[in-house]
Tab-separated table of C-alpha atoms in Angstrom:
chain	number	residue	atom	x	y	z
A	3	MET	CA	-49.701	-53.675	-31.056
A	4	GLY	CA	-52.928	-51.997	-31.568
A	5	PHE	CA	-54.136	-48.545	-30.306
A	6	ASN	CA	-55.292	-48.120	-27.759
A	7	PRO	CA	-57.388	-44.813	-28.224
A	8	TRP	CA	-58.204	-44.361	-24.080
A	9	THR	CA	-55.030	-45.787	-23.155
A	10	PHE	CA	-53.318	-42.034	-25.980
A	11	LEU	CA	-55.586	-39.682	-24.116
A	12	LEU	CA	-54.501	-40.370	-21.038
A	13	GLU	CA	-51.314	-40.295	-21.647
A	14	VAL	CA	-51.417	-37.283	-22.790
A	15	ILE	CA	-53.493	-36.681	-19.946
A	16	ASN	CA	-51.111	-37.976	-18.140
A	17	PHE	CA	-47.746	-36.133	-19.285
A	18	LEU	CA	-49.796	-32.974	-19.196
A	19	ILE	CA	-49.931	-33.442	-15.975
A	20	LEU	CA	-46.365	-34.267	-14.820
A	21	VAL	CA	-45.232	-31.812	-16.951
A	22	TRP	CA	-47.163	-29.709	-14.083
A	23	ILE	CA	-45.687	-31.765	-11.664
A	24	LEU	CA	-41.979	-31.330	-12.442
A	25	GLY	CA	-41.999	-27.887	-12.909
A	26	ARG	CA	-44.409	-27.324	-9.708
A	27	PHE	CA	-42.255	-29.171	-7.416
A	28	LEU	CA	-38.613	-29.573	-9.347
A	29	TYR	CA	-37.671	-26.897	-11.774
A	30	ARG	CA	-39.144	-23.675	-10.486
A	31	PRO	CA	-37.357	-23.892	-6.894
A	32	VAL	CA	-34.095	-25.148	-8.213
A	33	ALA	CA	-34.049	-23.203	-10.382
A	34	ALA	CA	-35.180	-20.231	-8.218
A	35	VAL	CA	-32.695	-21.808	-6.345
A	36	ILE	CA	-30.102	-22.249	-8.886
A	37	GLU	CA	-30.708	-18.263	-10.251
A	38	GLU	CA	-30.661	-17.290	-6.320
A	39	ARG	CA	-27.112	-18.390	-5.070
A	40	ARG	CA	-25.980	-17.630	-9.115
A	41	ARG	CA	-27.401	-14.110	-7.651
A	42	ALA	CA	-24.725	-14.297	-4.769
A	43	ILE	CA	-21.835	-16.077	-5.583
A	44	ALA	CA	-22.382	-12.684	-8.788
A	45	SER	CA	-23.397	-11.219	-5.404
A	46	SER	CA	-20.437	-11.406	-4.112
A	47	LEU	CA	-18.467	-11.226	-6.858
A	48	ASN	CA	-19.351	-7.411	-6.990
A	49	GLU	CA	-18.539	-6.920	-3.833
A	50	ALA	CA	-15.024	-8.491	-3.944
A	51	ALA	CA	-14.108	-6.570	-7.517
A	52	ALA	CA	-15.631	-3.249	-5.461
A	53	GLN	CA	-13.405	-4.742	-2.369
A	54	VAL	CA	-10.388	-4.735	-4.576
A	55	ALA	CA	-10.789	-1.790	-5.888
A	56	ARG	CA	-11.207	-0.250	-2.573
A	57	SER	CA	-8.480	-1.680	-1.822
A	58	GLU	CA	-7.212	-0.505	-5.004
A	59	ALA	CA	-7.555	3.010	-4.582
A	60	LEU	CA	-6.274	2.444	-0.285
A	61	GLU	CA	-3.561	1.536	-2.067
A	62	ARG	CA	-2.512	3.756	-4.203
A	63	GLN	CA	-3.498	5.961	-1.608
A	64	TYR	CA	-1.050	4.342	1.095
A	65	ALA	CA	1.642	5.007	-2.101
A	66	GLU	CA	1.457	8.400	-2.353
A	67	ARG	CA	1.075	8.837	0.853
A	68	LEU	CA	3.867	7.807	1.295
A	69	SER	CA	5.922	9.452	-1.432
A	70	ALA	CA	4.523	12.698	-0.547
A	71	TRP	CA	5.858	11.026	3.798
A	72	GLU	CA	9.109	11.195	1.002
A	73	GLN	CA	8.604	14.125	0.099
A	74	GLU	CA	8.289	15.471	3.491
A	75	LYS	CA	10.739	13.976	4.691
A	76	ARG	CA	13.390	14.858	2.291
A	77	LEU	CA	12.541	18.875	2.625
A	78	ALA	CA	12.801	18.431	6.329
A	79	ARG	CA	15.722	16.628	5.987
A	80	GLU	CA	16.964	18.825	3.265
A	81	GLN	CA	15.858	22.053	5.679
A	82	TRP	CA	17.646	19.841	9.397
A	83	LEU	CA	20.076	20.511	6.843
A	84	ALA	CA	21.065	23.441	6.000
A	85	ASP	CA	19.730	25.028	9.298
A	86	LEU	CA	22.436	22.456	10.257
A	87	ASN	CA	24.556	24.572	8.554
A	88	VAL	CA	23.807	27.559	9.599
A	89	GLU	CA	23.906	26.690	12.774
A	90	LYS	CA	27.614	24.903	12.487
A	91	THR	CA	28.676	28.485	10.005
A	92	ARG	CA	27.315	30.214	13.346
A	93	LEU	CA	29.314	28.235	15.813
A	94	MET	CA	32.636	28.039	14.095
A	95	ASP	CA	32.146	32.252	13.829
A	96	ALA	CA	31.025	31.816	17.173
A	97	PHE	CA	34.638	29.888	17.466
A	98	ARG	CA	36.589	31.575	16.448
A	99	GLN	CA	36.063	34.806	17.003
A	100	GLY	CA	35.910	33.152	20.858
A	101	LEU	CA	39.866	31.818	20.088
A	102	GLU	CA	40.789	34.724	18.782
A	103	ALA	CA	39.630	37.025	21.410
A	104	GLU	CA	41.497	34.423	22.892
A	105	ARG	CA	44.417	34.205	20.797
A	106	GLN	CA	44.431	38.088	21.389
A	107	GLN	CA	44.728	38.207	25.498
A	108	ALA	CA	46.941	35.183	25.401
A	109	ASP	CA	48.940	37.330	23.486
A	110	ILE	CA	48.192	40.577	24.984
A	111	LEU	CA	49.639	38.971	28.154
A	112	ALA	CA	52.306	36.975	26.740
A	113	GLN	CA	53.404	40.521	25.858
A	114	ARG	CA	52.466	42.223	29.554
A	115	ARG	CA	54.494	39.261	30.483
A	116	LEU	CA	57.528	39.631	28.335
A	117	SER	CA	57.259	43.293	29.121
A	118	ALA	CA	58.005	43.037	32.488
A	119	GLN	CA	61.057	40.618	32.417
A	120	GLN	CA	62.250	42.742	29.942
A	121	SER	CA	61.382	45.148	32.702
A	122	ASP	CA	63.022	42.988	35.303
A	123	LEU	CA	65.924	42.998	32.893
A	124	GLU	CA	66.583	45.660	32.829
A	125	GLN	CA	66.450	46.608	36.271
A	126	GLN	CA	68.838	44.060	37.628
A	127	SER	CA	70.999	45.154	34.273
A	128	LEU	CA	70.762	48.308	35.981
A	129	GLU	CA	71.088	47.371	39.393
A	130	LEU	CA	73.893	45.324	38.749
A	131	GLY	CA	75.629	47.852	36.212
A	132	GLY	CA	74.765	50.160	39.711
A	133	ARG	CA	76.679	48.237	41.581
A	134	PHE	CA	79.294	46.179	39.426
A	135	ALA	CA	80.341	50.504	38.532
A	136	ALA	CA	79.551	51.027	42.463
A	137	ARG	CA	82.698	48.836	42.691
A	138	LEU	CA	84.604	50.266	40.260
A	139	LEU	CA	84.668	53.357	41.922
A	140	GLU	CA	84.937	52.604	44.847
A	141	ARG	CA	87.394	50.896	43.713
A	142	VAL	CA	89.471	53.907	41.382
A	143	ALA	CA	88.211	56.959	43.468
A	144	GLY	CA	90.289	58.820	44.888
A	145	PRO	CA	90.890	62.565	46.130
A	146	GLU	CA	92.358	63.365	42.460
A	147	LEU	CA	88.522	62.346	41.724
A	148	GLU	CA	86.448	63.682	43.608
A	149	ALA	CA	89.381	66.903	43.277
A	150	ARG	CA	87.659	66.844	39.802
A	151	LEU	CA	84.182	66.772	40.512
A	152	LEU	CA	84.388	69.177	42.432
A	153	ASP	CA	86.289	71.360	39.672
A	154	LEU	CA	83.592	70.560	37.610
A	155	PHE	CA	80.624	71.592	40.479
A	156	ILE	CA	82.069	74.929	40.514
A	157	ASP	CA	82.067	74.702	36.551
A	158	ASP	CA	78.774	73.439	37.673
A	159	LEU	CA	76.832	76.127	39.987
A	160	SER	CA	77.176	78.698	37.101
A	161	GLN	CA	74.450	76.099	34.399
A	162	VAL	CA	72.281	75.690	37.938
A	163	PRO	CA	68.579	78.175	37.058
A	164	GLU	CA	68.785	81.767	39.089
A	165	GLU	CA	65.290	80.018	39.988
A	166	ARG	CA	66.321	77.586	41.900
A	167	TRP	CA	68.657	80.705	43.443
A	168	GLU	CA	66.181	83.282	44.841
A	169	ALA	CA	64.309	80.181	45.947
A	170	VAL	CA	67.560	79.980	48.288
A	171	THR	CA	67.463	84.204	48.785
A	172	ALA	CA	63.560	84.153	49.714
A	173	GLN	CA	64.025	81.463	52.099
A	174	GLY	CA	66.324	83.480	53.691
A	175	GLY	CA	69.237	81.900	52.496
A	176	ASP	CA	71.295	85.171	52.067
A	177	GLY	CA	74.023	84.755	54.975
A	178	GLY	CA	71.767	84.070	57.572
A	179	GLY	CA	71.820	80.084	57.021
A	180	ARG	CA	74.578	77.470	56.816
A	181	ALA	CA	75.158	74.962	53.985
A	182	ARG	CA	76.774	72.200	54.469
A	183	LEU	CA	78.898	70.402	52.732
A	184	MET	CA	80.012	66.785	52.652
A	185	SER	CA	82.423	65.001	50.314
A	186	ALA	CA	83.475	61.861	51.032
A	187	PHE	CA	87.138	62.804	51.241
A	188	PRO	CA	88.577	65.490	53.729
A	189	LEU	CA	88.607	68.824	51.374
A	190	GLY	CA	91.994	70.820	51.380
A	191	GLU	CA	92.135	74.208	52.594
A	192	GLN	CA	92.201	76.168	49.689
A	193	GLN	CA	89.090	73.460	48.191
A	194	ARG	CA	87.397	74.927	50.291
A	195	ALA	CA	88.608	78.533	49.716
A	196	ASP	CA	88.331	77.626	45.867
A	197	LEU	CA	84.135	76.120	47.181
A	198	GLN	CA	83.208	78.841	49.099
A	199	GLN	CA	84.328	81.545	46.406
A	200	ALA	CA	82.574	79.750	43.213
A	201	LEU	CA	79.338	80.027	46.370
A	202	SER	CA	79.729	83.624	47.466
A	203	ALA	CA	80.520	84.730	43.722
A	204	GLN	CA	77.739	82.855	42.993
A	205	LEU	CA	75.076	83.981	45.745
A	206	GLY	CA	76.462	87.194	45.134
A	207	HIS	CA	76.917	86.784	48.858
A	208	PRO	CA	79.565	85.470	51.758
A	209	VAL	CA	78.275	81.410	52.693
A	210	ALA	CA	79.542	80.221	55.640
A	211	CYS	CA	79.975	75.913	54.850
A	212	ASP	CA	79.769	72.762	57.596
A	213	PHE	CA	82.072	70.537	55.903
A	214	ILE	CA	81.586	66.873	56.707
A	215	THR	CA	83.459	64.587	55.215
A	216	ASP	CA	80.589	61.196	54.257
A	217	PRO	CA	82.666	58.216	52.837
A	218	GLY	CA	78.859	56.693	51.374
A	219	LEU	CA	79.600	59.532	49.011
A	220	ILE	CA	82.854	57.718	47.062
A	221	ALA	CA	83.960	60.085	46.022
A	222	GLY	CA	82.308	63.989	44.817
A	223	LEU	CA	80.199	66.291	46.596
A	224	ARG	CA	76.299	66.917	47.436
A	225	PHE	CA	76.347	70.700	48.207
A	226	GLU	CA	72.817	71.517	50.282
A	227	LEU	CA	71.721	75.197	51.557
A	228	GLY	CA	68.036	75.636	52.371
A	229	PRO	CA	66.105	73.999	49.912
A	230	LEU	CA	69.017	73.863	47.521
A	231	LEU	CA	69.940	70.774	46.936
A	232	LEU	CA	73.629	70.234	44.248
A	233	HIS	CA	75.051	66.405	43.616
A	234	ALA	CA	78.640	66.183	42.441
A	235	ASN	CA	78.997	62.148	43.766
A	236	LEU	CA	80.026	59.066	42.129
A	237	HIS	CA	76.949	57.673	44.853
A	238	ASP	CA	74.126	60.001	43.734
A	239	GLU	CA	74.854	59.563	40.212
A	240	LEU	CA	75.281	56.165	40.941
A	241	GLU	CA	71.728	55.541	42.724
A	242	PHE	CA	70.364	58.512	40.325
A	243	PHE	CA	70.894	56.515	37.522
A	244	ARG	CA	69.768	53.255	38.782
A	245	LEU	CA	66.912	55.273	39.655
A	246	ALA	CA	66.532	56.401	36.155
A	247	GLU	CA	64.425	54.079	34.556
B	2	MET	CA	-46.270	-67.208	-24.038
B	3	ASP	CA	-48.973	-64.015	-22.607
B	4	ASP	CA	-45.805	-61.763	-23.128
B	5	LEU	CA	-44.664	-61.933	-25.593
B	6	GLN	CA	-46.739	-59.911	-27.722
B	7	PRO	CA	-45.787	-56.732	-28.102
B	8	GLY	CA	-48.081	-53.525	-27.074
B	9	ALA	CA	-49.839	-53.022	-23.462
B	10	ARG	CA	-51.617	-55.189	-21.959
B	11	THR	CA	-54.635	-53.834	-20.308
B	12	LEU	CA	-54.944	-54.784	-16.976
B	13	PHE	CA	-58.802	-53.994	-16.043
B	14	THR	CA	-61.425	-51.311	-17.398
B	15	LEU	CA	-62.835	-48.442	-15.236
B	16	GLY	CA	-66.976	-48.831	-17.238
B	17	PRO	CA	-65.929	-48.614	-20.807
B	18	VAL	CA	-62.291	-47.387	-20.561
B	19	ALA	CA	-59.921	-50.071	-20.483
B	20	ILE	CA	-57.064	-48.974	-17.949
B	21	ALA	CA	-53.645	-51.062	-19.369
B	22	ASP	CA	-50.673	-51.137	-17.991
B	23	SER	CA	-48.668	-48.842	-19.757
B	24	ILE	CA	-50.935	-45.966	-18.088
B	25	VAL	CA	-50.133	-47.893	-14.696
B	26	TYR	CA	-45.987	-47.572	-15.605
B	27	THR	CA	-46.728	-43.426	-15.648
B	28	TRP	CA	-48.497	-43.314	-13.133
B	29	LEU	CA	-46.095	-45.185	-10.709
B	30	ILE	CA	-43.619	-42.219	-12.624
B	31	MET	CA	-45.415	-39.350	-12.075
B	32	ALA	CA	-46.541	-41.165	-7.953
B	33	ALA	CA	-42.198	-41.548	-7.565
B	34	PHE	CA	-41.642	-38.184	-9.838
B	35	TRP	CA	-44.068	-36.325	-7.247
B	36	ILE	CA	-42.552	-37.561	-4.013
B	37	GLY	CA	-39.223	-37.294	-5.356
B	38	SER	CA	-39.676	-33.877	-6.739
B	39	TRP	CA	-41.090	-32.507	-2.728
B	40	ALA	CA	-38.530	-34.301	-1.493
B	41	VAL	CA	-36.476	-32.035	-2.906
B	42	SER	CA	-37.929	-28.892	-3.052
B	43	ARG	CA	-38.438	-29.300	0.556
B	44	GLY	CA	-35.133	-29.731	1.662
B	45	LEU	CA	-33.691	-27.392	-0.643
B	46	ARG	CA	-30.665	-25.763	1.282
B	47	GLN	CA	-27.926	-22.179	-0.502
B	48	MET	CA	-25.491	-24.917	0.338
B	49	PRO	CA	-26.708	-27.814	-1.356
B	50	GLY	CA	-25.910	-31.700	0.222
B	51	PRO	CA	-25.706	-34.547	-2.573
B	52	VAL	CA	-28.955	-35.597	-3.337
B	53	GLN	CA	-29.125	-31.466	-4.286
B	54	VAL	CA	-26.765	-31.112	-6.690
B	55	VAL	CA	-27.128	-34.258	-8.623
B	56	PHE	CA	-31.437	-32.713	-9.234
B	57	GLU	CA	-29.543	-28.979	-9.548
B	58	GLY	CA	-27.067	-30.630	-11.867
B	59	ILE	CA	-30.166	-32.035	-13.819
B	60	VAL	CA	-31.901	-28.520	-13.968
B	61	GLY	CA	-29.219	-27.010	-14.914
B	62	ALA	CA	-27.800	-29.510	-18.071
B	63	CYS	CA	-31.882	-28.485	-19.373
B	64	GLU	CA	-32.226	-25.607	-18.956
B	65	ASN	CA	-28.847	-24.803	-20.168
B	66	ALA	CA	-29.987	-27.153	-23.682
B	67	VAL	CA	-33.147	-25.162	-24.236
B	68	ARG	CA	-30.767	-21.977	-23.610
B	69	GLU	CA	-29.008	-22.007	-25.895
B	70	LEU	CA	-31.648	-22.544	-28.097
B	71	LEU	CA	-34.149	-19.978	-26.718
B	72	PRO	CA	-32.463	-17.372	-25.222
B	73	ARG	CA	-35.620	-15.810	-25.168
B	74	ASP	CA	-38.258	-18.784	-24.332
B	75	TYR	CA	-36.277	-20.658	-21.826
B	76	LEU	CA	-38.273	-20.351	-18.671
B	77	ARG	CA	-41.295	-21.264	-21.232
B	78	VAL	CA	-40.482	-24.620	-22.384
B	79	THR	CA	-37.135	-25.406	-20.197
B	80	PRO	CA	-40.652	-28.139	-18.050
B	81	PHE	CA	-41.701	-29.416	-20.584
B	82	VAL	CA	-38.815	-30.741	-22.378
B	83	LEU	CA	-37.068	-31.263	-18.915
B	84	SER	CA	-40.014	-34.163	-18.229
B	85	LEU	CA	-39.182	-35.375	-21.797
B	86	TRP	CA	-36.168	-36.454	-20.817
B	87	LEU	CA	-37.487	-37.395	-17.685
B	88	TYR	CA	-40.262	-39.711	-17.923
B	89	LEU	CA	-39.220	-41.337	-20.953
B	90	GLY	CA	-35.393	-41.708	-19.299
B	91	VAL	CA	-37.508	-43.306	-16.196
B	92	ALA	CA	-39.347	-44.678	-18.222
B	93	ASN	CA	-37.441	-46.328	-21.125
B	94	LEU	CA	-35.144	-47.787	-17.803
B	95	LEU	CA	-37.855	-49.438	-16.283
B	96	SER	CA	-38.530	-52.818	-17.915
B	97	LEU	CA	-34.587	-53.273	-16.525
B	98	ILE	CA	-36.121	-53.794	-13.786
B	99	PRO	CA	-38.045	-57.205	-12.561
B	100	GLY	CA	-42.042	-57.497	-13.288
B	101	PHE	CA	-42.158	-54.614	-13.765
B	102	GLU	CA	-42.800	-53.005	-18.526
B	103	THR	CA	-41.531	-50.095	-19.995
B	104	PRO	CA	-44.486	-47.573	-21.146
B	105	THR	CA	-42.451	-46.627	-24.732
B	106	ARG	CA	-43.155	-49.983	-26.328
B	107	ASP	CA	-46.865	-48.938	-26.025
B	108	LEU	CA	-47.682	-47.550	-29.161
B	109	SER	CA	-50.881	-45.018	-27.625
B	110	VAL	CA	-47.663	-43.643	-25.344
B	111	THR	CA	-45.255	-42.653	-27.607
B	112	SER	CA	-47.991	-41.734	-29.841
B	113	ALA	CA	-49.455	-39.419	-27.322
B	114	LEU	CA	-45.888	-37.853	-27.085
B	115	ALA	CA	-45.533	-37.203	-29.992
B	116	VAL	CA	-48.738	-35.419	-30.582
B	117	LEU	CA	-48.062	-33.256	-27.114
B	118	VAL	CA	-44.614	-32.002	-29.077
B	119	TYR	CA	-46.351	-31.161	-32.539
B	120	PHE	CA	-49.702	-29.589	-30.305
B	121	SER	CA	-46.273	-27.626	-28.338
B	122	VAL	CA	-44.405	-26.385	-31.334
B	123	HIS	CA	-48.025	-25.048	-32.015
B	124	TRP	CA	-49.066	-23.481	-28.661
B	125	PHE	CA	-45.096	-22.352	-27.978
B	126	GLY	CA	-44.787	-20.139	-31.786
B	127	ILE	CA	-48.684	-18.914	-31.595
B	128	ARG	CA	-47.800	-17.888	-27.690
B	129	SER	CA	-44.395	-16.552	-28.770
B	130	GLN	CA	-45.479	-14.546	-31.904
B	131	GLY	CA	-49.042	-14.833	-32.020
B	132	TRP	CA	-51.384	-16.156	-34.223
B	133	ARG	CA	-50.792	-14.378	-37.879
B	134	ALA	CA	-47.300	-14.761	-37.540
B	135	TYR	CA	-47.560	-17.790	-37.144
B	136	LEU	CA	-49.119	-19.263	-39.446
B	137	LYS	CA	-47.355	-17.219	-41.892
B	138	HIS	CA	-44.298	-19.218	-41.687
B	139	TYR	CA	-46.509	-22.019	-43.218
B	140	LEU	CA	-45.684	-20.079	-46.680
B	141	SER	CA	-43.131	-18.181	-46.514
B	142	PRO	CA	-40.823	-18.705	-48.920
B	143	ASN	CA	-43.911	-19.677	-51.708
B	144	PRO	CA	-47.203	-20.966	-50.488
B	145	ILE	CA	-47.197	-22.812	-52.091
B	146	LEU	CA	-44.589	-24.503	-50.395
B	147	LEU	CA	-47.288	-24.517	-47.549
B	148	PRO	CA	-48.514	-28.715	-48.914
B	149	PHE	CA	-45.024	-29.091	-48.170
B	150	HIS	CA	-44.738	-28.318	-44.912
B	151	LEU	CA	-47.845	-30.095	-43.593
B	152	LEU	CA	-46.714	-33.374	-45.147
B	153	SER	CA	-43.404	-32.344	-42.820
B	154	GLU	CA	-44.960	-32.044	-39.769
B	155	ILE	CA	-47.301	-35.191	-39.551
B	156	THR	CA	-44.629	-37.380	-40.906
B	157	ARG	CA	-41.501	-35.479	-38.443
B	158	THR	CA	-45.205	-36.492	-35.281
B	159	VAL	CA	-45.439	-39.795	-36.906
B	160	ALA	CA	-41.234	-40.469	-36.960
B	161	LEU	CA	-41.170	-39.550	-32.837
B	162	ALA	CA	-43.631	-41.800	-32.620
B	163	VAL	CA	-42.491	-44.993	-34.285
B	164	ARG	CA	-39.660	-44.362	-34.062
B	165	LEU	CA	-40.008	-44.693	-29.575
B	166	PHE	CA	-41.655	-47.818	-30.257
B	167	GLY	CA	-39.718	-49.515	-32.433
B	168	ASN	CA	-36.679	-49.220	-30.205
B	169	MET	CA	-38.188	-49.890	-26.777
B	170	MET	CA	-40.744	-52.571	-28.193
B	171	SER	CA	-37.222	-54.177	-30.251
B	172	MET	CA	-34.951	-54.437	-27.509
B	173	ASP	CA	-37.600	-55.780	-25.515
B	174	MET	CA	-38.658	-58.412	-27.405
B	175	ILE	CA	-34.640	-59.129	-28.166
B	176	ALA	CA	-34.512	-59.379	-23.939
B	177	LEU	CA	-36.995	-61.277	-23.863
B	178	LEU	CA	-36.392	-63.813	-26.595
B	179	LEU	CA	-32.750	-64.614	-25.714
B	180	LEU	CA	-33.753	-64.765	-22.424
B	181	LEU	CA	-36.204	-67.716	-24.048
B	182	ILE	CA	-33.246	-69.051	-25.422
B	183	ALA	CA	-30.075	-68.794	-24.308
B	184	GLY	CA	-31.239	-68.601	-20.036
B	185	LEU	CA	-30.237	-66.707	-17.670
B	186	PHE	CA	-26.731	-64.680	-17.875
B	187	VAL	CA	-25.985	-64.137	-21.950
B	188	PRO	CA	-29.254	-61.303	-21.431
B	189	VAL	CA	-26.663	-59.334	-19.698
B	190	PRO	CA	-25.138	-57.498	-21.980
B	191	ILE	CA	-28.661	-56.889	-23.647
B	192	LEU	CA	-29.461	-55.789	-20.532
B	193	MET	CA	-26.314	-53.111	-20.628
B	194	LEU	CA	-27.191	-52.418	-24.080
B	195	HIS	CA	-30.803	-51.467	-23.222
B	196	ILE	CA	-29.607	-49.345	-20.865
B	197	VAL	CA	-28.044	-46.862	-22.971
B	198	GLU	CA	-30.285	-47.503	-25.972
B	199	GLY	CA	-32.763	-46.427	-23.999
B	200	LEU	CA	-31.254	-43.228	-22.180
B	201	VAL	CA	-30.135	-42.892	-25.942
B	202	GLN	CA	-33.498	-42.866	-27.511
B	203	ALA	CA	-34.789	-39.978	-24.448
B	204	TYR	CA	-32.314	-38.184	-25.238
B	205	ILE	CA	-33.638	-37.935	-28.476
B	206	PHE	CA	-37.316	-37.754	-28.621
B	207	GLY	CA	-36.249	-34.643	-26.067
B	208	THR	CA	-34.045	-33.121	-28.437
B	209	LEU	CA	-36.117	-33.595	-30.971
B	210	ALA	CA	-39.247	-31.885	-29.461
B	211	LEU	CA	-36.407	-28.421	-28.724
B	212	ILE	CA	-35.228	-28.378	-32.498
B	213	TYR	CA	-38.743	-28.583	-33.518
B	214	ILE	CA	-40.444	-26.213	-30.837
B	215	ALA	CA	-37.119	-23.510	-31.397
B	216	SER	CA	-38.223	-23.973	-34.911
B	217	GLY	CA	-41.265	-23.560	-34.484
B	218	ILE	CA	-40.213	-19.734	-32.114
B	219	GLN	CA	-37.339	-19.169	-33.875
B	220	SER	CA	-39.588	-19.333	-37.765
B	221	GLN	CA	-41.567	-16.369	-36.787
B	222	LEU	CA	-39.262	-14.019	-35.457
B	223	SER	CA	-38.569	-11.093	-38.205
B	224	GLU	CA	-36.291	-11.337	-40.378
B	225	PRO	CA	-33.987	-8.741	-39.291
B	226	GLU	CA	-34.365	-9.917	-35.426
B	227	GLN	CA	-33.227	-12.961	-37.618
B	228	GLU	CA	-30.304	-11.342	-38.793
B	229	ASN	CA	-29.349	-9.826	-35.484
B	230	GLY	CA	-28.257	-13.189	-34.117
B	231	SER	CA	-31.785	-15.412	-33.704
B	232	SER	CA	-29.850	-18.066	-34.417
């Protein structure tokens, strides 16, 4: 239990040496490794934080770009819809105009077709009317009717324009030519005399006439003298009526 | 009955120097630490193995304990406190190995450690702030307290040495007496208690040394520094 100064002194030296040993070979290397690892961890954490910050920035950038894309897409879609509506309106207008033109053309064609049909019907009606009138008049025609027409012919001679008579005179019809007078029924002597008298009075000189019977005239007369042609018979009247249109 | 004598025995002499067994055990512990530290420091890697993890845990725990009290001077103080804890922890448990004795049952050894703690307080205090600032605290808050400061330092140094010596010597004596009286297996609980007692005494000695050093360094801080969080 005694105190030994040599042991005390050696223990002091030993412990100081031990402090140096542990400081040199244990504490410093291990602390350096710990510190290096701590720095590496801190560096990794900083790098991770930087990467997180970069990723967040990229995420924000992506979100902003996505939003811009959405906005651009919406604007493009609106523009496209507007253009589509404009094009649709233009095409519809063009279609309506074309349709209207087609309709007008169809109306014109229909009107033309209707007019043609109406004209055909009128023509057919006239032909039917003419044939009906011809048959009717053929049945009622006779010397009496012809006498009546002869009277009308004589009465109407005064209504023939003067220039027509002058044209007959200018072409040598003044006594040199012969008149042709066709009738559906043979004329009596009195009728022929009345007729020659009326013609002579109208021309101012006697006229020689050839009296020809033509049953195709149905009833009445046809007078030819040079360029002058006068009708007073049912056939020519009906033909004139038929061809009037 | 020679084992029943407390304290160390002289194994041999080198001229006038008597070499006690506690010194030899200390050399063995130093050799073990040297070899172990050298082996560990050679294979240090960023991805540690199990042995490196254990040593990093010990060093890291010690460094953190010192840093909490001395955040500015922990790099300078940590090797000393680490050496105290490791040496005393191994030395106090050395007697568990048959044929070995704990060096701390020798009052000369514990006195040497206590005196080293005493001088380390002054050494670190002076290195931290200089002579004038360090010696000034003996006169504060009143020069009348100077004798009490000196007496306090002497008594706490003596207490350090005697506490460790008394505890370790008594534990060895009790275990030896029980082994002689009761037989082979009865001292086993006492030996388990010896493990706890040895580790606790090592922890107490190193912690007290750390507190004394920290108080010596912090007593040199100026009042504004103390107010700014030197606690």
